[in-house]
mmCIF file of C-alpha atoms and ligand atoms in Angstrom:
data_model
loop_
_atom_site.group_PDB
_atom_site.id
_atom_site.type_symbol
_atom_site.label_atom_id
_atom_site.label_comp_id
_atom_site.label_asym_id
_atom_site.label_seq_id
_atom_site.Cartn_x
_atom_site.Cartn_y
_atom_site.Cartn_z
ATOM 1 C CA MET A 25 -57.594 -18.353 9.241
ATOM 2 C CA ILE A 26 -57.988 -14.762 10.839
ATOM 3 C CA ASP A 27 -57.848 -14.135 14.770
ATOM 4 C CA ALA A 28 -58.793 -10.631 15.110
ATOM 5 C CA ARG A 29 -58.502 -9.700 18.972
ATOM 6 C CA ASN A 30 -60.239 -6.930 20.935
ATOM 7 C CA LEU A 31 -59.182 -4.214 17.994
ATOM 8 C CA SER A 32 -60.017 -0.448 18.371
ATOM 9 C CA LYS A 33 -59.442 2.390 16.285
ATOM 10 C CA ALA A 34 -60.195 5.901 16.469
ATOM 11 C CA TYR A 35 -59.642 8.648 14.281
ATOM 12 C CA GLY A 36 -59.677 11.510 16.175
ATOM 13 C CA GLU A 37 -62.667 11.878 18.221
ATOM 14 C CA VAL A 38 -64.145 9.094 15.385
ATOM 15 C CA GLN A 39 -64.272 5.657 17.635
ATOM 16 C CA ALA A 40 -64.348 3.726 14.137
ATOM 17 C CA LEU A 41 -63.025 0.678 15.929
ATOM 18 C CA ASP A 42 -64.495 -0.623 19.137
ATOM 19 C CA ASP A 43 -63.220 -3.494 20.588
ATOM 20 C CA VAL A 44 -63.721 -5.676 18.496
ATOM 21 C CA SER A 45 -63.217 -9.518 17.918
ATOM 22 C CA PHE A 46 -63.797 -12.508 15.560
ATOM 23 C CA GLU A 47 -62.414 -15.599 14.027
ATOM 24 C CA VAL A 48 -62.469 -16.758 10.505
ATOM 25 C CA ALA A 49 -61.824 -20.521 9.861
ATOM 26 C CA GLU A 50 -60.368 -22.050 7.192
ATOM 27 C CA GLY A 51 -61.983 -22.453 3.846
ATOM 28 C CA GLU A 52 -65.436 -20.089 5.206
ATOM 29 C CA ILE A 53 -66.662 -17.002 3.063
ATOM 30 C CA VAL A 54 -67.797 -14.662 5.639
ATOM 31 C CA GLY A 55 -69.260 -10.996 4.704
ATOM 32 C CA LEU A 56 -68.406 -7.904 6.662
ATOM 33 C CA LEU A 57 -71.700 -6.263 7.080
ATOM 34 C CA GLY A 58 -72.348 -3.254 7.859
ATOM 35 C CA PRO A 59 -73.854 0.738 7.069
ATOM 36 C CA ASN A 60 -71.731 3.113 6.032
ATOM 37 C CA GLY A 61 -69.355 4.570 8.499
ATOM 38 C CA ALA A 62 -69.658 1.053 10.494
ATOM 39 C CA GLY A 63 -65.714 0.617 10.482
ATOM 40 C CA LYS A 64 -65.937 -1.970 7.402
ATOM 41 C CA THR A 65 -62.482 -0.684 5.536
ATOM 42 C CA THR A 66 -60.956 0.142 8.857
ATOM 43 C CA ALA A 67 -61.280 -3.165 10.094
ATOM 44 C CA ILE A 68 -60.099 -4.478 6.672
ATOM 45 C CA LYS A 69 -57.027 -2.162 6.704
ATOM 46 C CA ILE A 70 -56.327 -3.462 10.092
ATOM 47 C CA LEU A 71 -56.266 -6.706 9.075
ATOM 48 C CA THR A 72 -54.391 -6.195 5.853
ATOM 49 C CA GLY A 73 -51.571 -4.448 7.516
ATOM 50 C CA TYR A 74 -52.178 -1.231 5.831
ATOM 51 C CA LEU A 75 -53.292 0.748 9.226
ATOM 52 C CA GLN A 76 -51.986 0.081 12.659
ATOM 53 C CA PRO A 77 -54.780 -0.282 15.319
ATOM 54 C CA ASP A 78 -54.957 1.803 18.698
ATOM 55 C CA GLU A 79 -55.220 -1.388 20.904
ATOM 56 C CA GLY A 80 -55.834 -5.615 19.954
ATOM 57 C CA SER A 81 -53.717 -8.013 17.921
ATOM 58 C CA VAL A 82 -54.663 -10.259 14.311
ATOM 59 C CA THR A 83 -53.026 -12.974 13.384
ATOM 60 C CA ILE A 84 -53.298 -13.986 10.009
ATOM 61 C CA ASP A 85 -52.737 -18.167 9.403
ATOM 62 C CA GLY A 86 -50.271 -17.850 12.778
ATOM 63 C CA LEU A 87 -48.752 -14.748 12.042
ATOM 64 C CA ASP A 88 -48.989 -12.026 14.005
ATOM 65 C CA VAL A 89 -49.791 -8.719 11.074
ATOM 66 C CA LEU A 90 -48.223 -6.160 13.493
ATOM 67 C CA THR A 91 -44.533 -8.255 14.074
ATOM 68 C CA HIS A 92 -44.975 -10.087 10.529
ATOM 69 C CA THR A 93 -46.485 -7.803 8.113
ATOM 70 C CA LEU A 94 -44.960 -7.979 4.727
ATOM 71 C CA GLU A 95 -44.816 -12.233 5.018
ATOM 72 C CA VAL A 96 -48.699 -12.011 5.999
ATOM 73 C CA GLN A 97 -49.197 -9.492 2.960
ATOM 74 C CA ALA A 98 -47.196 -11.795 0.747
ATOM 75 C CA ARG A 99 -49.832 -14.230 1.674
ATOM 76 C CA ILE A 100 -52.814 -12.537 1.663
ATOM 77 C CA GLY A 101 -55.250 -11.236 -1.764
ATOM 78 C CA TYR A 102 -56.720 -7.992 -0.650
ATOM 79 C CA LEU A 103 -58.877 -5.911 -3.230
ATOM 80 C CA PRO A 104 -59.042 -2.741 -1.787
ATOM 81 C CA GLU A 105 -62.039 -0.417 -1.535
ATOM 82 C CA ASN A 106 -60.447 1.660 -5.009
ATOM 83 C CA ALA A 107 -57.950 -0.850 -5.494
ATOM 84 C CA PRO A 108 -55.135 1.274 -7.222
ATOM 85 C CA LEU A 109 -55.083 0.314 -11.313
ATOM 86 C CA TYR A 110 -52.969 2.101 -13.729
ATOM 87 C CA PRO A 111 -55.226 2.939 -16.361
ATOM 88 C CA GLU A 112 -52.267 3.441 -19.064
ATOM 89 C CA LEU A 113 -51.299 0.186 -18.561
ATOM 90 C CA SER A 114 -52.816 -2.670 -20.715
ATOM 91 C CA VAL A 115 -53.760 -5.374 -18.331
ATOM 92 C CA GLN A 116 -51.327 -7.796 -19.169
ATOM 93 C CA LYS A 117 -48.419 -5.278 -18.152
ATOM 94 C CA TYR A 118 -50.335 -4.273 -14.995
ATOM 95 C CA LEU A 119 -51.190 -8.301 -14.239
ATOM 96 C CA LEU A 120 -46.930 -8.845 -14.920
ATOM 97 C CA LEU A 121 -46.285 -5.253 -12.999
ATOM 98 C CA ILE A 122 -48.185 -6.637 -9.821
ATOM 99 C CA ALA A 123 -46.607 -10.465 -10.531
ATOM 100 C CA ASP A 124 -42.852 -8.722 -9.962
ATOM 101 C CA LEU A 125 -43.896 -6.622 -6.990
ATOM 102 C CA ARG A 126 -45.229 -10.271 -5.697
ATOM 103 C CA GLN A 127 -41.504 -11.940 -6.553
ATOM 104 C CA ILE A 128 -43.718 -15.270 -8.188
ATOM 105 C CA PRO A 129 -40.654 -16.761 -10.269
ATOM 106 C CA ALA A 130 -39.731 -15.781 -13.837
ATOM 107 C CA ALA A 131 -40.678 -19.812 -15.115
ATOM 108 C CA ASP A 132 -44.200 -18.966 -13.203
ATOM 109 C CA ARG A 133 -45.033 -16.143 -14.536
ATOM 110 C CA ILE A 134 -47.195 -16.792 -17.299
ATOM 111 C CA LEU A 135 -49.116 -19.915 -16.101
ATOM 112 C CA ARG A 136 -50.266 -17.637 -12.896
ATOM 113 C CA LEU A 137 -51.476 -14.674 -15.251
ATOM 114 C CA SER A 138 -52.964 -17.182 -17.439
ATOM 115 C CA GLU A 139 -54.742 -18.935 -13.983
ATOM 116 C CA ALA A 140 -55.798 -15.396 -12.761
ATOM 117 C CA VAL A 141 -57.197 -14.157 -16.504
ATOM 118 C CA HIS A 142 -58.797 -17.630 -16.943
ATOM 119 C CA ALA A 143 -60.526 -17.287 -13.283
ATOM 120 C CA THR A 144 -61.857 -13.777 -13.851
ATOM 121 C CA SER A 145 -63.036 -13.859 -17.364
ATOM 122 C CA LEU A 146 -60.061 -11.377 -18.502
ATOM 123 C CA THR A 147 -58.257 -13.754 -21.786
ATOM 124 C CA GLU A 148 -59.892 -11.309 -24.148
ATOM 125 C CA TYR A 149 -59.149 -8.271 -22.679
ATOM 126 C CA LEU A 150 -55.067 -9.156 -21.927
ATOM 127 C CA ALA A 151 -54.037 -5.709 -24.524
ATOM 128 C CA ARG A 152 -56.728 -3.677 -23.458
ATOM 129 C CA PRO A 153 -55.392 -0.243 -21.623
ATOM 130 C CA ILE A 154 -56.967 -0.689 -18.113
ATOM 131 C CA GLY A 155 -58.503 2.831 -18.039
ATOM 132 C CA THR A 156 -60.547 1.611 -21.404
ATOM 133 C CA LEU A 157 -62.307 -1.044 -19.153
ATOM 134 C CA SER A 158 -65.574 -0.678 -17.444
ATOM 135 C CA LYS A 159 -65.505 -0.249 -13.714
ATOM 136 C CA GLY A 160 -67.020 -4.035 -13.816
ATOM 137 C CA LEU A 161 -63.977 -5.202 -15.524
ATOM 138 C CA ARG A 162 -61.690 -2.732 -13.673
ATOM 139 C CA GLN A 163 -63.317 -4.717 -10.632
ATOM 140 C CA ARG A 164 -63.055 -8.333 -12.381
ATOM 141 C CA VAL A 165 -58.652 -6.913 -12.453
ATOM 142 C CA GLY A 166 -59.103 -5.737 -9.547
ATOM 143 C CA LEU A 167 -59.275 -9.343 -8.592
ATOM 144 C CA ALA A 168 -57.177 -10.891 -10.690
ATOM 145 C CA GLN A 169 -53.847 -9.265 -9.226
ATOM 146 C CA ALA A 170 -55.558 -10.555 -5.768
ATOM 147 C CA ILE A 171 -55.464 -13.928 -6.634
ATOM 148 C CA LEU A 172 -51.932 -14.349 -8.610
ATOM 149 C CA HIS A 173 -50.036 -15.298 -6.273
ATOM 150 C CA GLN A 174 -52.892 -17.632 -5.319
ATOM 151 C CA PRO A 175 -53.313 -16.838 -1.872
ATOM 152 C CA ARG A 176 -55.143 -18.888 0.845
ATOM 153 C CA LEU A 177 -56.888 -16.192 2.032
ATOM 154 C CA LEU A 178 -58.905 -12.761 0.082
ATOM 155 C CA ILE A 179 -59.910 -9.905 1.644
ATOM 156 C CA LEU A 180 -62.182 -7.908 -0.583
ATOM 157 C CA ASP A 181 -63.611 -4.650 0.576
ATOM 158 C CA GLU A 182 -66.862 -4.057 -1.162
ATOM 159 C CA PRO A 183 -65.885 -5.987 -3.907
ATOM 160 C CA THR A 184 -69.399 -4.614 -5.942
ATOM 161 C CA VAL A 185 -69.709 -1.280 -5.003
ATOM 162 C CA GLY A 186 -70.730 0.789 -8.024
ATOM 163 C CA LEU A 187 -71.247 -2.124 -10.362
ATOM 164 C CA ASP A 188 -74.634 -2.660 -12.213
ATOM 165 C CA PRO A 189 -76.909 -5.347 -11.178
ATOM 166 C CA THR A 190 -75.205 -7.481 -14.296
ATOM 167 C CA GLN A 191 -71.874 -7.034 -13.099
ATOM 168 C CA ILE A 192 -72.552 -7.731 -9.741
ATOM 169 C CA VAL A 193 -74.106 -11.298 -10.090
ATOM 170 C CA GLU A 194 -70.675 -12.046 -12.395
ATOM 171 C CA ILE A 195 -68.240 -11.180 -9.452
ATOM 172 C CA ARG A 196 -70.849 -12.688 -6.806
ATOM 173 C CA ARG A 197 -70.127 -15.287 -9.167
ATOM 174 C CA LEU A 198 -66.422 -15.295 -9.081
ATOM 175 C CA ILE A 199 -66.280 -15.064 -5.847
ATOM 176 C CA LYS A 200 -67.819 -18.368 -5.145
ATOM 177 C CA ARG A 201 -65.303 -19.893 -7.854
ATOM 178 C CA LEU A 202 -62.909 -18.337 -5.872
ATOM 179 C CA ALA A 203 -63.941 -19.489 -2.864
ATOM 180 C CA GLN A 204 -63.501 -23.008 -3.780
ATOM 181 C CA HIS A 205 -59.607 -22.299 -2.607
ATOM 182 C CA SER A 206 -59.701 -20.259 -0.473
ATOM 183 C CA THR A 207 -60.819 -18.569 3.001
ATOM 184 C CA ILE A 208 -62.840 -15.266 1.896
ATOM 185 C CA LEU A 209 -63.867 -12.086 4.067
ATOM 186 C CA PHE A 210 -65.904 -9.194 2.198
ATOM 187 C CA SER A 211 -67.299 -6.462 3.207
ATOM 188 C CA THR A 212 -70.152 -5.144 2.293
ATOM 189 C CA HIS A 213 -73.344 -2.784 2.965
ATOM 190 C CA ILE A 214 -75.882 -4.846 0.948
ATOM 191 C CA LEU A 215 -77.504 -7.976 3.030
ATOM 192 C CA SER A 216 -78.586 -10.245 -0.220
ATOM 193 C CA GLU A 217 -74.711 -9.928 -0.985
ATOM 194 C CA VAL A 218 -74.610 -11.845 2.093
ATOM 195 C CA GLU A 219 -77.035 -14.376 1.143
ATOM 196 C CA ALA A 220 -75.910 -14.900 -1.891
ATOM 197 C CA ILE A 221 -71.739 -15.630 -1.039
ATOM 198 C CA CYS A 222 -71.546 -15.905 2.130
ATOM 199 C CA ASP A 223 -71.123 -19.013 5.479
ATOM 200 C CA ARG A 224 -71.511 -16.760 7.497
ATOM 201 C CA ALA A 225 -72.341 -12.710 8.560
ATOM 202 C CA LEU A 226 -70.374 -10.821 11.297
ATOM 203 C CA ILE A 227 -72.536 -8.013 11.383
ATOM 204 C CA LEU A 228 -70.731 -4.422 12.503
ATOM 205 C CA MET A 229 -72.409 -1.092 13.283
ATOM 206 C CA ASN A 230 -70.847 2.019 15.057
ATOM 207 C CA GLY A 231 -67.642 0.076 15.082
ATOM 208 C CA GLN A 232 -68.063 -3.144 17.258
ATOM 209 C CA VAL A 233 -69.312 -6.466 16.098
ATOM 210 C CA ARG A 234 -72.981 -6.580 16.723
ATOM 211 C CA ALA A 235 -73.847 -10.495 15.315
ATOM 212 C CA ASP A 236 -72.422 -13.073 14.335
ATOM 213 C CA ALA A 237 -74.714 -15.470 12.654
ATOM 214 C CA ARG A 238 -74.269 -18.258 10.787
ATOM 215 C CA LEU A 239 -76.720 -18.457 7.799
ATOM 216 C CA SER A 240 -77.513 -21.720 7.861
ATOM 217 C CA GLU A 241 -78.750 -21.445 11.947
ATOM 218 C CA LEU A 242 -80.289 -18.403 10.743
ATOM 219 C CA GLU A 243 -82.947 -19.930 8.919
ATOM 220 C CA ALA A 244 -83.573 -22.985 10.234
ATOM 221 C CA THR A 245 -83.833 -20.571 13.530
ATOM 222 C CA SER A 246 -87.985 -19.745 14.624
ATOM 223 C CA ASP A 247 -88.905 -17.592 17.774
ATOM 224 C CA ALA A 248 -92.224 -16.571 19.302
ATOM 225 C CA ILE A 249 -92.878 -12.538 18.911
ATOM 226 C CA LEU A 250 -95.032 -11.583 22.337
ATOM 227 C CA VAL A 251 -96.902 -8.187 22.343
ATOM 228 C CA LEU A 252 -98.982 -6.866 25.349
ATOM 229 C CA GLN A 253 -101.237 -4.393 25.668
ATOM 230 C CA GLU A 254 -99.451 -3.517 29.143
ATOM 231 C CA LYS A 255 -96.757 -3.757 31.846
ATOM 232 C CA VAL A 256 -97.086 -7.208 33.401
ATOM 233 C CA LYS A 257 -94.537 -8.462 36.312
ATOM 234 C CA ASN A 258 -91.353 -10.576 34.834
ATOM 235 C CA VAL A 259 -92.808 -11.776 31.695
ATOM 236 C CA GLU A 260 -89.365 -12.690 31.240
ATOM 237 C CA GLY A 261 -88.768 -14.632 34.104
ATOM 238 C CA VAL A 262 -91.917 -16.894 33.487
ATOM 239 C CA LEU A 263 -91.227 -16.759 29.733
ATOM 240 C CA ARG A 264 -87.926 -18.339 30.322
ATOM 241 C CA GLY A 265 -89.856 -21.438 32.391
ATOM 242 C CA VAL A 266 -91.379 -22.513 29.257
ATOM 243 C CA PRO A 267 -89.493 -25.897 28.216
ATOM 244 C CA GLY A 268 -87.510 -25.362 25.168
ATOM 245 C CA VAL A 269 -87.015 -21.633 25.659
ATOM 246 C CA ARG A 270 -83.277 -20.773 24.717
ATOM 247 C CA ASP A 271 -83.724 -17.099 26.082
ATOM 248 C CA VAL A 272 -86.034 -14.225 25.990
ATOM 249 C CA GLU A 273 -85.358 -10.342 24.849
ATOM 250 C CA GLN A 274 -87.263 -7.232 25.717
ATOM 251 C CA LEU A 275 -87.800 -5.730 22.214
ATOM 252 C CA LYS A 276 -87.729 -1.544 21.374
ATOM 253 C CA SER A 277 -89.707 -0.163 19.163
ATOM 254 C CA HIS A 278 -93.137 -1.765 19.045
ATOM 255 C CA ASP A 279 -95.351 1.707 19.658
ATOM 256 C CA GLY A 280 -94.081 1.379 23.151
ATOM 257 C CA PHE A 281 -95.955 -1.821 24.363
ATOM 258 C CA PRO A 282 -93.734 -4.282 26.105
ATOM 259 C CA ALA A 283 -92.740 -6.878 23.488
ATOM 260 C CA PHE A 284 -90.355 -10.101 23.505
ATOM 261 C CA ARG A 285 -88.877 -12.110 21.281
ATOM 262 C CA VAL A 286 -89.053 -15.809 22.486
ATOM 263 C CA LEU A 287 -85.752 -17.691 20.950
ATOM 264 C CA GLY A 288 -86.344 -21.890 20.426
ATOM 265 C CA ALA A 289 -84.761 -24.453 19.278
ATOM 266 C CA PRO A 290 -84.039 -24.662 15.701
ATOM 267 C CA LYS A 291 -87.777 -24.763 13.971
ATOM 268 C CA ALA A 292 -89.677 -25.577 17.275
ATOM 269 C CA ASP A 293 -92.614 -23.393 16.832
ATOM 270 C CA LEU A 294 -93.183 -22.041 20.465
ATOM 271 C CA THR A 295 -96.579 -19.746 20.136
ATOM 272 C CA PRO A 296 -98.330 -22.694 21.633
ATOM 273 C CA ALA A 297 -96.772 -23.149 24.664
ATOM 274 C CA VAL A 298 -96.493 -19.226 24.992
ATOM 275 C CA TYR A 299 -100.026 -18.473 24.299
ATOM 276 C CA ALA A 300 -101.104 -21.240 26.942
ATOM 277 C CA LEU A 301 -99.066 -19.021 29.198
ATOM 278 C CA ALA A 302 -100.376 -15.979 28.873
ATOM 279 C CA ARG A 303 -104.218 -17.067 28.648
ATOM 280 C CA ASP A 304 -103.059 -19.054 32.285
ATOM 281 C CA ASN A 305 -101.437 -15.732 33.602
ATOM 282 C CA ASN A 306 -104.314 -13.578 32.188
ATOM 283 C CA TRP A 307 -101.723 -11.359 30.125
ATOM 284 C CA PRO A 308 -103.089 -8.994 28.256
ATOM 285 C CA LEU A 309 -102.581 -10.330 25.019
ATOM 286 C CA ARG A 310 -101.573 -7.371 21.945
ATOM 287 C CA GLU A 311 -99.600 -9.629 19.692
ATOM 288 C CA LEU A 312 -98.541 -13.247 19.312
ATOM 289 C CA ARG A 313 -96.912 -14.831 15.972
ATOM 290 C CA ARG A 314 -94.293 -16.956 14.796
ATOM 291 C CA ASP A 315 -91.265 -14.985 13.211
ATOM 292 C CA VAL A 316 -88.741 -16.959 11.069
ATOM 293 C CA ARG A 317 -85.681 -15.101 11.205
ATOM 294 C CA THR A 318 -83.733 -13.761 8.529
ATOM 295 C CA LEU A 319 -80.684 -11.681 7.944
ATOM 296 C CA GLU A 320 -82.593 -8.701 7.690
ATOM 297 C CA THR A 321 -84.776 -9.466 10.923
ATOM 298 C CA VAL A 322 -81.525 -9.553 12.398
ATOM 299 C CA PHE A 323 -79.728 -6.850 10.797
ATOM 300 C CA ASN A 324 -83.160 -4.395 10.839
ATOM 301 C CA GLN A 325 -83.418 -5.273 14.623
ATOM 302 C CA LEU A 326 -80.263 -4.255 15.326
ATOM 303 C CA ALA A 327 -80.587 -0.928 13.407
ATOM 304 C CA LEU A 328 -83.399 -0.017 15.147
ATOM 305 C CA SER A 329 -81.946 -1.034 18.816
ATOM 306 C CA GLU A 330 -78.575 1.431 17.340
ATOM 307 C CA GLU A 331 -80.978 4.135 16.556
ATOM 308 C CA ASP A 332 -82.987 4.021 19.943
ATOM 309 C CA ASP A 333 -79.855 3.886 21.708
ATOM 310 C CA THR A 334 -78.209 6.954 20.167
ATOM 311 C CA SER A 335 -81.437 9.010 20.117
ATOM 312 C CA SER A 336 -80.924 8.308 23.718
ATOM 313 C CA ALA A 337 -77.963 9.065 24.454
ATOM 314 C CA ASP A 338 -78.527 12.280 22.492
ATOM 315 C CA ASN A 339 -81.639 13.234 24.873
HETATM 316 P P1 ATP B 402 -67.763 2.866 4.083
HETATM 317 O O1 ATP B 402 -68.914 1.822 3.542
HETATM 318 O O2 ATP B 402 -68.389 4.491 4.167
HETATM 319 O O3 ATP B 402 -67.051 2.249 3.304
HETATM 320 P P2 ATP B 402 -67.054 1.535 6.514
HETATM 321 O O4 ATP B 402 -67.648 0.702 6.948
HETATM 322 O O5 ATP B 402 -65.494 1.313 5.607
HETATM 323 O O6 ATP B 402 -67.452 2.583 5.277
HETATM 324 P P3 ATP B 402 -65.076 3.342 7.792
HETATM 325 O O7 ATP B 402 -64.447 3.755 6.577
HETATM 326 O O8 ATP B 402 -64.018 2.465 8.824
HETATM 327 O O9 ATP B 402 -66.498 2.476 7.485
HETATM 328 O O10 ATP B 402 -65.480 4.389 8.567
HETATM 329 C C1 ATP B 402 -65.291 4.362 9.752
HETATM 330 C C2 ATP B 402 -65.376 5.770 10.557
HETATM 331 O O11 ATP B 402 -63.980 5.952 10.654
HETATM 332 C C3 ATP B 402 -66.642 6.837 10.025
HETATM 333 O O12 ATP B 402 -66.770 7.253 10.673
HETATM 334 C C4 ATP B 402 -65.231 7.609 9.107
HETATM 335 O O13 ATP B 402 -66.065 8.683 9.173
HETATM 336 C C5 ATP B 402 -64.306 7.217 10.068
HETATM 337 N N1 ATP B 402 -62.795 7.715 9.359
HETATM 338 C C6 ATP B 402 -62.359 6.185 8.199
HETATM 339 N N2 ATP B 402 -61.327 6.762 8.127
HETATM 340 C C7 ATP B 402 -60.966 7.980 8.676
HETATM 341 C C8 ATP B 402 -60.140 8.754 8.352
HETATM 342 N N3 ATP B 402 -58.389 8.507 7.870
HETATM 343 N N4 ATP B 402 -59.893 10.257 9.238
HETATM 344 C C9 ATP B 402 -60.548 10.322 10.114
HETATM 345 N N5 ATP B 402 -61.900 9.851 9.440
HETATM 346 C C10 ATP B 402 -61.797 8.829 9.465
#
């Protein structure tokens, strides 16, 4: 449904996106997760045809966004970070205006409007001027306009930002309901939001995709963390020789002690084999533990290595 290739975008000196590529298949709910300034809004504006990349291309449902911008925009539902709502219009008048702009045939308008209003539980607010609604209700109006033309792809930029906890729960439920009929890509800087709603997380940091994780796979994966007292030659090479080891990553930020993440097959526990290896090779063991990967551990690890990279670049 979405195929983004090698997207780069700079604002003057700021490289907001740096060679970003990813795909989203039909029916997926994907969270674009990243801290403030990671480039989420820039990526979304490019995907929806509201901003041109400096380099790269995007196709949505097989159509090139750059050359078929209006056709693409007609197919997607988009909730921008600050949805342009008209405060003086009632919910109904606003949605009718959007139906007009979306060129929904007159005969279908009332049905589409009532479906969108029903899906977003706005029926009792139809006559209310938008300016008198709470932020959560306004966000629901934003979602109603995004789904009015029954798009197969919904792109939502930080849909829960600024909402209170009850409103957040409501919007998350709504997104899950909408996902029964549409592919959804939404951005957020809240980890638990991705865990609550998504099948998959794309982690964006400093304008780059740093991880692409399917949540079910992530939850089923457990690694061994090995920390040594001092450096030992070729630890990684020896660890890689252990049956069942998929990969070995050197970890940063373990108080200067050499540390490794040993990745195994899903649900495997590698700690006994790593322990036997450490004993047989007389490695000065400081710590050995099993570590079940969650989105939080992946995110924090990436954030830490990002900090290390930034501080070493600063030095
Ligand atoms: P947030 O969650 O804070 O909205 P984001 O992940 O959506 O962040 P972007 O808004 O895409 O990130 O911004 C990426 C980088 O580009 C940031 O450093 C931001 O300051 C910069 N940036 C974004 N828009 C502009 C602009 N119009 N002019 C100059 N710099 C910009």
